[in-house]
Amino acid sequence: QLDIKGLIDGGDLAGAYEIYVNGKNREGKSLQGMATKDWAGAGIEDLSEYDAYAALFNQGDAEPFLDSYNRDAMNCDRSFAGQTPEMCKIAAKKNLLCTGLQYAQYEGMKATQNGDEKNWDELFAFWNGVYDPTIDDRINSGTPGAVQASRDSDFDTKFRDASLQAIIDGQKAFKTSNVDYPALDEAYTNFKKANLATFAQATLKYSGIY
């Protein structure tokens, strides 16, 4: 995601699109794969979180809404036809953040449904991004967690801390002999609430600018 962002900032939308579709760091893994994830096919029983967004943003083209918006913004066509190149660049970067956050939610749903700690760890990974500077020095950058830090700075709030606390609380639910599902569900709900607050702040900030 950070590599795509860098290419978009540099004006190389074709290069950004190439990585979006084909990936870069892991064979067979790409942001387009995340955006087109079939929640039902992956065994998610409660599809309400995906369906609620799809009902609002599906463009009627029978394509997953996240992938449609990502491609349209990077190509500056279809739903972004007539927009300025700068607006398309901004939208592409913001849409990729939303792709990462919804994939974190996908992992959260898998964790709460199946009681699998690995999925909860993946929720943290997609929300936080790089955290080991020996692997990549762009730590805590270009991710939903980074957005929370920025908006907390703008509005003097602590929603990123609330997300971290929710993630820690969710980890604790796996430390007993049996998964504490009520505690895990509560932690996941609190994680979503904290991120909702941040992106509401982002809406307020950028609606005032643009």
CSV table of C-alpha atoms in Angstrom, one decimal:
chain,number,residue,atom,x,y,z
A,1,GLN,CA,0.0,0.0,0.0
A,2,LEU,CA,2.8,2.4,0.8
A,3,ASP,CA,4.5,1.6,-2.5
A,4,ILE,CA,1.3,2.4,-4.3
A,5,LYS,CA,0.8,5.6,-2.4
A,6,GLY,CA,4.4,6.7,-3.3
A,7,LEU,CA,3.7,6.0,-7.0
A,8,ILE,CA,0.5,7.9,-7.0
A,9,ASP,CA,2.2,10.9,-5.3
A,10,GLY,CA,4.8,10.8,-8.0
A,11,GLY,CA,2.2,10.8,-10.7
A,12,ASP,CA,2.9,7.2,-11.9
A,13,LEU,CA,-0.7,6.0,-11.8
A,14,ALA,CA,0.1,3.2,-14.3
A,15,GLY,CA,2.7,1.8,-12.0
A,16,ALA,CA,0.4,2.1,-9.0
A,17,TYR,CA,-2.3,0.2,-10.9
A,18,GLU,CA,0.1,-2.5,-11.8
A,19,ILE,CA,1.0,-3.1,-8.1
A,20,TYR,CA,-2.7,-2.8,-7.1
A,21,VAL,CA,-3.7,-5.6,-9.5
A,22,ASN,CA,-0.6,-7.9,-9.3
A,23,GLY,CA,0.9,-7.2,-5.9
A,24,LYS,CA,4.5,-6.8,-5.1
A,25,ASN,CA,5.8,-8.4,-1.8
A,26,ARG,CA,3.9,-11.7,-1.7
A,27,GLU,CA,3.1,-13.9,-4.7
A,28,GLY,CA,-0.6,-14.2,-5.2
A,29,LYS,CA,-1.4,-11.4,-2.8
A,30,SER,CA,-2.6,-7.9,-3.8
A,31,LEU,CA,-4.7,-5.0,-2.7
A,32,GLN,CA,-7.2,-5.9,-5.5
A,33,GLY,CA,-7.5,-9.3,-4.0
A,34,MET,CA,-8.4,-7.7,-0.7
A,35,ALA,CA,-10.9,-5.4,-2.4
A,36,THR,CA,-12.6,-8.3,-4.2
A,37,LYS,CA,-12.6,-10.7,-1.2
A,38,ASP,CA,-15.7,-12.9,-1.3
A,39,TRP,CA,-16.8,-12.8,2.3
A,40,ALA,CA,-19.5,-15.4,1.8
A,41,GLY,CA,-17.2,-17.7,-0.1
A,42,ALA,CA,-14.7,-17.4,2.8
A,43,GLY,CA,-17.3,-18.7,5.2
A,44,ILE,CA,-18.4,-15.4,6.9
A,45,GLU,CA,-21.8,-16.1,8.3
A,46,ASP,CA,-22.8,-12.6,9.2
A,47,LEU,CA,-22.4,-10.5,6.1
A,48,SER,CA,-24.1,-7.4,7.4
A,49,GLU,CA,-20.9,-5.4,7.7
A,50,TYR,CA,-20.1,-6.0,4.0
A,51,ASP,CA,-23.6,-5.7,2.8
A,52,ALA,CA,-24.2,-2.4,4.6
A,53,TYR,CA,-21.3,-0.7,2.7
A,54,ALA,CA,-22.2,-2.4,-0.6
A,55,ALA,CA,-25.8,-1.2,-0.4
A,56,LEU,CA,-24.5,2.4,-0.1
A,57,PHE,CA,-21.6,2.3,-2.6
A,58,ASN,CA,-22.3,-0.4,-5.2
A,59,GLN,CA,-22.4,1.3,-8.6
A,60,GLY,CA,-24.7,-1.3,-10.1
A,61,ASP,CA,-21.9,-2.8,-12.3
A,62,ALA,CA,-22.0,-6.2,-10.5
A,63,GLU,CA,-18.4,-5.6,-9.4
A,64,PRO,CA,-17.2,-5.4,-5.7
A,65,PHE,CA,-17.7,-1.8,-4.8
A,66,LEU,CA,-14.2,-1.3,-3.3
A,67,ASP,CA,-12.4,-2.6,-6.4
A,68,SER,CA,-14.7,-0.4,-8.6
A,69,TYR,CA,-13.8,2.8,-6.7
A,70,ASN,CA,-10.1,1.9,-6.5
A,71,ARG,CA,-9.8,1.3,-10.2
A,72,ASP,CA,-12.0,4.3,-11.2
A,73,ALA,CA,-9.9,6.6,-9.0
A,74,MET,CA,-6.6,5.4,-10.3
A,75,ASN,CA,-7.8,5.5,-13.9
A,76,CYS,CA,-9.7,8.7,-13.3
A,77,ASP,CA,-12.7,7.4,-15.3
A,78,ARG,CA,-16.2,6.0,-14.8
A,79,SER,CA,-17.4,7.2,-11.4
A,80,PHE,CA,-14.5,9.7,-11.4
A,81,ALA,CA,-14.9,10.9,-15.0
A,82,GLY,CA,-14.6,14.7,-15.2
A,83,GLN,CA,-12.7,15.0,-11.9
A,84,THR,CA,-9.3,16.7,-11.8
A,85,PRO,CA,-6.2,14.5,-11.8
A,86,GLU,CA,-5.4,15.8,-8.3
A,87,MET,CA,-8.8,14.8,-7.0
A,88,CYS,CA,-8.4,11.3,-8.5
A,89,LYS,CA,-5.0,10.9,-6.8
A,90,ILE,CA,-6.5,11.9,-3.4
A,91,ALA,CA,-9.4,9.6,-3.9
A,92,ALA,CA,-7.2,6.7,-4.9
A,93,LYS,CA,-5.1,7.1,-1.7
A,94,LYS,CA,-8.1,7.4,0.5
A,95,ASN,CA,-9.9,4.4,-1.1
A,96,LEU,CA,-6.8,2.2,-0.5
A,97,LEU,CA,-6.9,3.2,3.2
A,98,CYS,CA,-10.6,2.1,3.3
A,99,THR,CA,-9.6,-1.2,1.6
A,100,GLY,CA,-7.1,-1.9,4.4
A,101,LEU,CA,-9.6,-1.0,7.1
A,102,GLN,CA,-12.4,-3.2,5.6
A,103,TYR,CA,-9.9,-6.1,5.3
A,104,ALA,CA,-9.1,-5.6,9.0
A,105,GLN,CA,-12.8,-5.9,9.6
A,106,TYR,CA,-13.0,-9.1,7.6
A,107,GLU,CA,-10.3,-10.5,9.8
A,108,GLY,CA,-12.2,-9.3,12.9
A,109,MET,CA,-15.3,-11.1,11.7
A,110,LYS,CA,-13.4,-14.3,11.1
A,111,ALA,CA,-11.9,-14.0,14.6
A,112,THR,CA,-15.2,-13.4,16.4
A,113,GLN,CA,-16.9,-16.2,14.4
A,114,ASN,CA,-14.3,-18.9,14.6
A,115,GLY,CA,-12.3,-17.9,17.7
A,116,ASP,CA,-9.0,-17.9,15.8
A,117,GLU,CA,-6.3,-15.7,17.3
A,118,LYS,CA,-4.5,-15.6,14.0
A,119,ASN,CA,-7.3,-13.7,12.5
A,120,TRP,CA,-7.2,-11.2,15.4
A,121,ASP,CA,-3.5,-10.8,14.8
A,122,GLU,CA,-4.2,-10.1,11.1
A,123,LEU,CA,-6.8,-7.4,12.1
A,124,PHE,CA,-3.9,-5.6,13.9
A,125,ALA,CA,-1.6,-6.1,11.0
A,126,PHE,CA,-3.9,-4.5,8.4
A,127,TRP,CA,-4.9,-1.7,10.8
A,128,ASN,CA,-1.4,-0.9,11.9
A,129,GLY,CA,0.9,-1.8,9.0
A,130,VAL,CA,4.7,-2.0,9.4
A,131,TYR,CA,5.8,-2.0,13.0
A,132,ASP,CA,9.3,-3.5,12.7
A,133,PRO,CA,11.9,-0.9,11.4
A,134,THR,CA,14.3,-3.7,10.6
A,135,ILE,CA,11.9,-4.9,7.9
A,136,ASP,CA,10.7,-1.5,6.6
A,137,ASP,CA,11.5,1.9,8.1
A,138,ARG,CA,8.1,3.3,7.1
A,139,ILE,CA,6.5,2.2,10.4
A,140,ASN,CA,3.0,3.1,11.4
A,141,SER,CA,2.5,4.9,8.1
A,142,GLY,CA,-0.2,4.9,5.4
A,143,THR,CA,-2.7,2.8,7.3
A,144,PRO,CA,-5.9,3.2,9.2
A,145,GLY,CA,-4.0,3.4,12.4
A,146,ALA,CA,-1.9,6.2,11.0
A,147,VAL,CA,-5.0,8.0,10.0
A,148,GLN,CA,-6.3,7.8,13.5
A,149,ALA,CA,-3.1,9.3,14.9
A,150,SER,CA,-3.4,12.2,12.4
A,151,ARG,CA,-7.0,12.9,13.2
A,152,ASP,CA,-6.4,12.6,16.9
A,153,SER,CA,-3.8,15.3,16.5
A,154,ASP,CA,-6.3,17.5,14.5
A,155,PHE,CA,-9.1,17.1,17.0
A,156,ASP,CA,-7.3,16.5,20.3
A,157,THR,CA,-8.8,13.0,20.7
A,158,LYS,CA,-7.5,9.6,21.5
A,159,PHE,CA,-9.4,7.2,19.2
A,160,ARG,CA,-6.1,5.5,18.1
A,161,ASP,CA,-5.5,4.7,21.8
A,162,ALA,CA,-9.0,3.3,22.0
A,163,SER,CA,-8.4,1.1,19.0
A,164,LEU,CA,-5.2,-0.2,20.5
A,165,GLN,CA,-6.9,-0.9,23.8
A,166,ALA,CA,-9.7,-2.8,21.9
A,167,ILE,CA,-7.0,-4.9,20.1
A,168,ILE,CA,-5.3,-5.7,23.5
A,169,ASP,CA,-8.6,-6.6,25.1
A,170,GLY,CA,-9.4,-8.9,22.2
A,171,GLN,CA,-6.0,-10.6,22.7
A,172,LYS,CA,-6.9,-11.3,26.3
A,173,ALA,CA,-10.0,-13.2,25.2
A,174,PHE,CA,-7.7,-15.9,23.8
A,175,LYS,CA,-5.7,-16.3,26.9
A,176,THR,CA,-8.1,-18.6,28.7
A,177,SER,CA,-8.6,-22.3,28.0
A,178,ASN,CA,-11.8,-21.4,26.1
A,179,VAL,CA,-12.1,-18.3,23.9
A,180,ASP,CA,-14.1,-15.6,25.8
A,181,TYR,CA,-16.5,-14.8,22.9
A,182,PRO,CA,-18.4,-12.1,24.7
A,183,ALA,CA,-15.2,-10.3,25.6
A,184,LEU,CA,-13.9,-10.7,22.0
A,185,ASP,CA,-17.2,-9.4,20.5
A,186,GLU,CA,-17.1,-6.4,22.8
A,187,ALA,CA,-13.4,-5.7,21.8
A,188,TYR,CA,-14.3,-5.9,18.1
A,189,THR,CA,-17.3,-3.6,18.6
A,190,ASN,CA,-15.1,-1.1,20.4
A,191,PHE,CA,-12.4,-1.3,17.6
A,192,LYS,CA,-15.1,-0.5,15.0
A,193,LYS,CA,-16.5,2.4,17.1
A,194,ALA,CA,-13.1,4.0,17.5
A,195,ASN,CA,-12.4,3.8,13.8
A,196,LEU,CA,-15.8,5.1,12.9
A,197,ALA,CA,-15.2,8.2,15.0
A,198,THR,CA,-11.8,8.8,13.3
A,199,PHE,CA,-13.3,8.6,9.8
A,200,ALA,CA,-16.2,10.8,10.8
A,201,GLN,CA,-13.5,13.3,11.8
A,202,ALA,CA,-11.8,12.9,8.5
A,203,THR,CA,-15.1,13.7,6.7
A,204,LEU,CA,-15.4,16.8,8.7
A,205,LYS,CA,-11.9,17.9,8.0
A,206,TYR,CA,-11.8,17.3,4.3
A,207,SER,CA,-15.4,18.5,3.6
A,208,GLY,CA,-14.2,21.8,4.9
A,209,ILE,CA,-11.2,21.8,2.6
A,210,TYR,CA,-12.8,20.6,-0.6
